Short mmCIF file of C-alpha atoms in Angstrom, two decimals:
data_model
loop_
_atom_site.label_atom_id
_atom_site.label_comp_id
_atom_site.label_asym_id
_atom_site.label_seq_id
_atom_site.Cartn_x
_atom_site.Cartn_y
_atom_site.Cartn_z
CA ARG A 1 5.21 14.86 4.29
CA LYS A 2 3.67 11.40 3.82
CA GLU A 3 1.94 9.86 6.83
CA VAL A 4 4.03 6.71 6.61
CA GLU A 5 7.37 6.65 4.84
CA GLN A 6 9.74 3.87 3.92
CA ASP A 7 13.01 3.61 2.03
CA PRO A 8 11.91 1.90 -1.18
CA GLY A 9 15.23 0.04 -1.55
CA PRO A 10 16.06 -2.37 -2.98
CA PHE A 11 18.20 -3.70 -0.16
CA ASN A 12 20.50 -6.26 -1.75
CA VAL A 13 21.38 -8.75 0.98
CA PRO A 14 23.77 -11.70 0.81
CA GLU A 15 22.19 -14.94 1.94
CA GLY A 16 22.83 -15.44 5.64
CA ALA A 17 23.37 -11.75 6.36
CA THR A 18 21.33 -9.44 8.56
CA VAL A 19 19.28 -6.59 7.15
CA ALA A 20 17.34 -3.89 8.94
CA PHE A 21 15.17 -1.06 7.74
CA ASN A 22 12.88 1.54 9.23
CA CYS A 23 9.50 3.11 8.71
CA THR A 24 8.68 6.59 9.96
CA TYR A 25 5.18 7.83 10.76
CA SER A 26 4.00 11.40 11.16
CA ASN A 27 0.95 11.05 13.42
CA SER A 28 2.05 10.87 17.05
CA ALA A 29 -1.38 9.46 17.96
CA SER A 30 -0.66 6.28 16.01
CA GLN A 31 -1.30 3.23 18.14
CA SER A 32 -1.19 0.10 15.99
CA PHE A 33 1.80 -0.94 13.94
CA PHE A 34 2.31 -3.88 11.64
CA TRP A 35 4.74 -5.30 9.14
CA TYR A 36 3.23 -7.00 6.11
CA ARG A 37 5.13 -8.92 3.49
CA GLN A 38 4.13 -8.87 -0.17
CA ASP A 39 5.54 -11.08 -2.88
CA CYS A 40 5.37 -10.03 -6.51
CA ARG A 41 1.78 -10.16 -7.82
CA LYS A 42 0.52 -11.64 -4.54
CA GLU A 43 -1.54 -10.21 -1.71
CA PRO A 44 0.04 -8.63 1.38
CA LYS A 45 0.35 -11.08 4.27
CA LEU A 46 0.75 -10.14 7.90
CA LEU A 47 4.32 -10.76 9.01
CA MET A 48 4.03 -9.46 12.54
CA SER A 49 2.44 -6.86 14.75
CA VAL A 50 4.81 -4.44 16.46
CA TYR A 51 4.48 -4.06 20.21
CA SER A 52 5.74 -1.23 22.40
CA SER A 53 8.38 -3.37 24.06
CA GLY A 54 9.59 -4.81 20.78
CA ASN A 55 8.97 -8.37 19.71
CA GLU A 56 10.64 -11.23 17.95
CA ASP A 57 9.32 -14.00 15.75
CA GLY A 58 12.03 -16.42 14.75
CA ARG A 59 14.54 -14.54 12.60
CA PHE A 60 12.43 -11.38 12.56
CA THR A 61 12.63 -8.64 15.19
CA ALA A 62 10.40 -5.58 15.25
CA GLN A 63 10.98 -2.47 17.33
CA LEU A 64 8.92 0.64 18.02
CA ASN A 65 10.49 3.98 18.89
CA ARG A 66 7.65 6.31 19.88
CA ALA A 67 9.93 9.24 20.72
CA SER A 68 11.35 9.33 17.20
CA GLN A 69 8.20 7.97 15.59
CA TYR A 70 9.55 5.04 13.71
CA ILE A 71 9.32 1.27 13.64
CA SER A 72 11.98 -1.08 12.44
CA LEU A 73 12.28 -4.60 11.11
CA LEU A 74 15.41 -6.69 11.38
CA ILE A 75 15.88 -9.96 9.54
CA ARG A 76 18.67 -12.27 10.70
CA ASP A 77 20.23 -15.10 8.73
CA SER A 78 18.46 -13.98 5.54
CA LYS A 79 17.03 -16.68 3.30
CA LEU A 80 16.41 -16.46 -0.43
CA SER A 81 12.70 -16.79 0.39
CA ASP A 82 12.84 -13.54 2.39
CA SER A 83 13.02 -11.63 -0.91
CA ALA A 84 9.84 -9.57 -0.95
CA THR A 85 8.46 -6.10 -0.39
CA TYR A 86 7.92 -5.28 3.27
CA LEU A 87 5.01 -2.92 3.94
CA CYS A 88 4.77 -0.86 7.10
CA VAL A 89 1.16 -0.32 8.23
CA VAL A 90 0.04 2.16 10.86
CA LYS A 91 -3.27 3.00 12.48
CA HIS A 92 -4.18 5.79 14.87
CA GLU A 93 -7.08 5.77 17.28
CA ALA A 94 -9.26 8.23 15.41
CA ALA A 95 -8.93 6.34 12.14
CA GLY A 96 -11.39 3.61 13.08
CA ASN A 97 -10.96 0.88 10.51
CA LYS A 98 -8.60 2.82 8.26
CA LEU A 99 -4.98 1.71 8.10
CA THR A 100 -2.23 3.67 6.39
CA PHE A 101 0.35 1.86 4.29
CA GLY A 102 3.91 2.91 3.68
CA GLY A 103 5.27 2.62 0.17
CA GLY A 104 7.14 -0.59 0.95
CA THR A 105 10.79 -1.59 1.19
CA ARG A 106 12.02 -4.08 -1.36
CA VAL A 107 14.48 -6.70 -0.12
CA LEU A 108 16.45 -8.95 -2.48
CA VAL A 109 18.39 -11.80 -0.90
CA LYS A 110 21.07 -13.16 -3.19
CA PRO A 111 23.12 -16.37 -2.98
CA ASP B 1 -3.82 -20.24 2.11
CA THR B 2 -5.91 -17.13 2.50
CA GLU B 3 -9.25 -17.25 4.31
CA VAL B 4 -10.54 -14.41 2.20
CA THR B 5 -11.62 -15.68 -1.21
CA GLN B 6 -11.81 -13.45 -4.26
CA THR B 7 -13.20 -14.21 -7.69
CA PRO B 8 -12.31 -13.99 -10.45
CA LYS B 9 -8.51 -14.07 -10.18
CA HIS B 10 -8.12 -12.35 -13.52
CA LEU B 11 -10.54 -10.16 -15.48
CA VAL B 12 -10.23 -8.43 -18.82
CA MET B 13 -12.99 -6.01 -19.73
CA GLY B 14 -13.78 -3.35 -22.26
CA MET B 15 -14.66 0.20 -21.31
CA THR B 16 -18.35 -0.38 -22.01
CA ASN B 17 -18.65 -3.61 -20.04
CA LYS B 18 -20.27 -4.17 -16.67
CA LYS B 19 -18.61 -6.71 -14.40
CA SER B 20 -18.47 -7.54 -10.72
CA LEU B 21 -15.72 -8.62 -8.37
CA LYS B 22 -16.66 -10.89 -5.48
CA CYS B 23 -15.16 -11.43 -2.07
CA GLU B 24 -16.12 -13.87 0.68
CA GLN B 25 -14.85 -14.55 4.19
CA HIS B 26 -16.05 -16.95 6.86
CA MET B 27 -13.96 -15.75 9.79
CA GLY B 28 -16.86 -13.86 11.36
CA HIS B 29 -15.18 -10.56 10.56
CA ARG B 30 -17.47 -7.54 10.56
CA ALA B 31 -15.31 -5.12 8.58
CA MET B 32 -14.55 -5.63 4.91
CA TYR B 33 -12.44 -3.52 2.58
CA TRP B 34 -11.66 -2.89 -1.06
CA TYR B 35 -8.15 -1.79 -1.97
CA LYS B 36 -6.66 -0.93 -5.34
CA GLN B 37 -2.99 -1.59 -5.99
CA LYS B 38 -0.94 -0.47 -8.97
CA ALA B 39 2.40 -2.09 -9.75
CA LYS B 40 5.19 -1.17 -7.33
CA LYS B 41 2.83 0.95 -5.23
CA PRO B 42 1.20 0.22 -1.86
CA PRO B 43 -2.48 -0.70 -1.64
CA GLU B 44 -4.81 2.29 -1.73
CA LEU B 45 -8.01 2.13 0.28
CA MET B 46 -11.23 2.50 -1.71
CA PHE B 47 -14.10 1.47 0.57
CA VAL B 48 -14.73 0.11 4.05
CA TYR B 49 -17.86 -1.66 5.20
CA SER B 50 -18.40 -1.97 8.91
CA TYR B 51 -21.24 -4.17 10.11
CA GLU B 52 -22.59 -4.22 6.55
CA LYS B 53 -22.77 -0.44 6.30
CA LEU B 54 -20.50 1.67 4.15
CA SER B 55 -18.31 3.56 6.60
CA ILE B 56 -15.52 4.90 4.38
CA ASN B 57 -15.53 5.94 0.73
CA GLU B 58 -12.19 7.41 -0.24
CA SER B 59 -13.70 9.65 -2.94
CA VAL B 60 -13.82 6.77 -5.38
CA PRO B 61 -15.38 7.51 -8.82
CA SER B 62 -18.96 6.32 -9.20
CA ARG B 63 -17.96 3.83 -11.89
CA PHE B 64 -16.96 1.68 -8.89
CA SER B 65 -19.98 0.64 -6.84
CA PRO B 66 -19.54 -1.48 -3.70
CA GLU B 67 -22.16 -3.72 -2.21
CA CYS B 68 -22.25 -5.75 0.98
CA PRO B 69 -25.15 -8.25 0.75
CA ASN B 70 -24.33 -9.80 4.14
CA SER B 71 -21.56 -9.98 6.70
CA SER B 72 -19.61 -12.59 4.70
CA LEU B 73 -19.85 -11.14 1.21
CA LEU B 74 -18.52 -8.03 -0.47
CA ASN B 75 -18.95 -7.13 -4.12
CA LEU B 76 -17.47 -4.42 -6.30
CA HIS B 77 -19.54 -3.56 -9.36
CA LEU B 78 -17.63 -2.07 -12.27
CA HIS B 79 -19.10 -0.03 -15.10
CA ALA B 80 -17.59 2.17 -17.79
CA LEU B 81 -14.06 1.79 -16.48
CA GLN B 82 -11.03 3.49 -17.96
CA PRO B 83 -7.70 1.88 -18.92
CA GLU B 84 -6.05 3.62 -15.96
CA ASP B 85 -8.33 1.58 -13.67
CA SER B 86 -6.30 -1.51 -14.57
CA ALA B 87 -4.80 -2.74 -11.30
CA LEU B 88 -4.86 -5.48 -8.68
CA TYR B 89 -8.05 -5.19 -6.64
CA LEU B 90 -7.67 -6.58 -3.16
CA CYS B 91 -10.40 -7.45 -0.71
CA ALA B 92 -9.57 -7.58 2.98
CA SER B 93 -11.38 -8.20 6.24
CA SER B 94 -10.80 -7.55 9.92
CA GLN B 95 -12.65 -8.28 13.13
CA GLY B 96 -14.35 -4.92 12.88
CA SER B 97 -14.08 -3.62 16.40
CA GLY B 98 -11.57 -0.95 15.42
CA ALA B 99 -9.52 -2.05 18.41
CA ILE B 100 -5.82 -1.43 18.80
CA GLY B 101 -3.87 -4.12 17.04
CA GLU B 102 -6.72 -5.24 14.80
CA LYS B 103 -5.19 -6.94 11.78
CA LEU B 104 -6.17 -7.01 8.11
CA PHE B 105 -6.43 -10.28 6.21
CA PHE B 106 -6.24 -10.01 2.43
CA GLY B 107 -7.64 -12.09 -0.38
CA SER B 108 -5.37 -13.02 -3.27
CA GLY B 109 -6.84 -10.27 -5.42
CA THR B 110 -8.36 -9.82 -8.87
CA GLN B 111 -5.94 -8.65 -11.56
CA LEU B 112 -8.07 -6.36 -13.71
CA SER B 113 -7.18 -5.18 -17.19
CA VAL B 114 -9.36 -2.58 -18.89
CA LEU B 115 -8.94 -2.39 -22.66
#
């Protein structure tokens, strides 16, 4: 089983719709969670950290479910510019500076 | 705009060439990273430098040789590469404390093609 798993997609989303997807992690000692966004042939960019109580940044909402060991990302009112690959990144305490990436979920927002 | 600068943006090299990738950051970060990313795959960690010392080498072949001349600079020296080494090479940095919630900041990468 991979340490961090994501549905690769693509999620085809009508413009203005809501889309949500999850990321599961296998190490229960994981403590830091992030969503990164990566556009084609560009570098990953931090979208948001994921906090235990859940957090929101504009149209983006991230949740953490420690009991079931997954994090989620919800995008409301999808824009064409939201089309990208969303990478889940996880770190556990013993890993020091090593972060583990999921395989990414591709989202395509269409008019 | 990224605060991690990588040069060159594109590189084409033959299997007998020696070349170097460069990375620079001025955020005062003390951890710097090299990642390799193939198309439609996530970044794969290669090396981590923490406080200018190599702290992680993910069993990378010796044809890749990292160097950290100072806390702001990170190089990756390439020699006798293979075509399968063609990929996007990403540099990243973080504060370096290893604390919970410490974030990675990526450079825009070097797209490397080995002929």
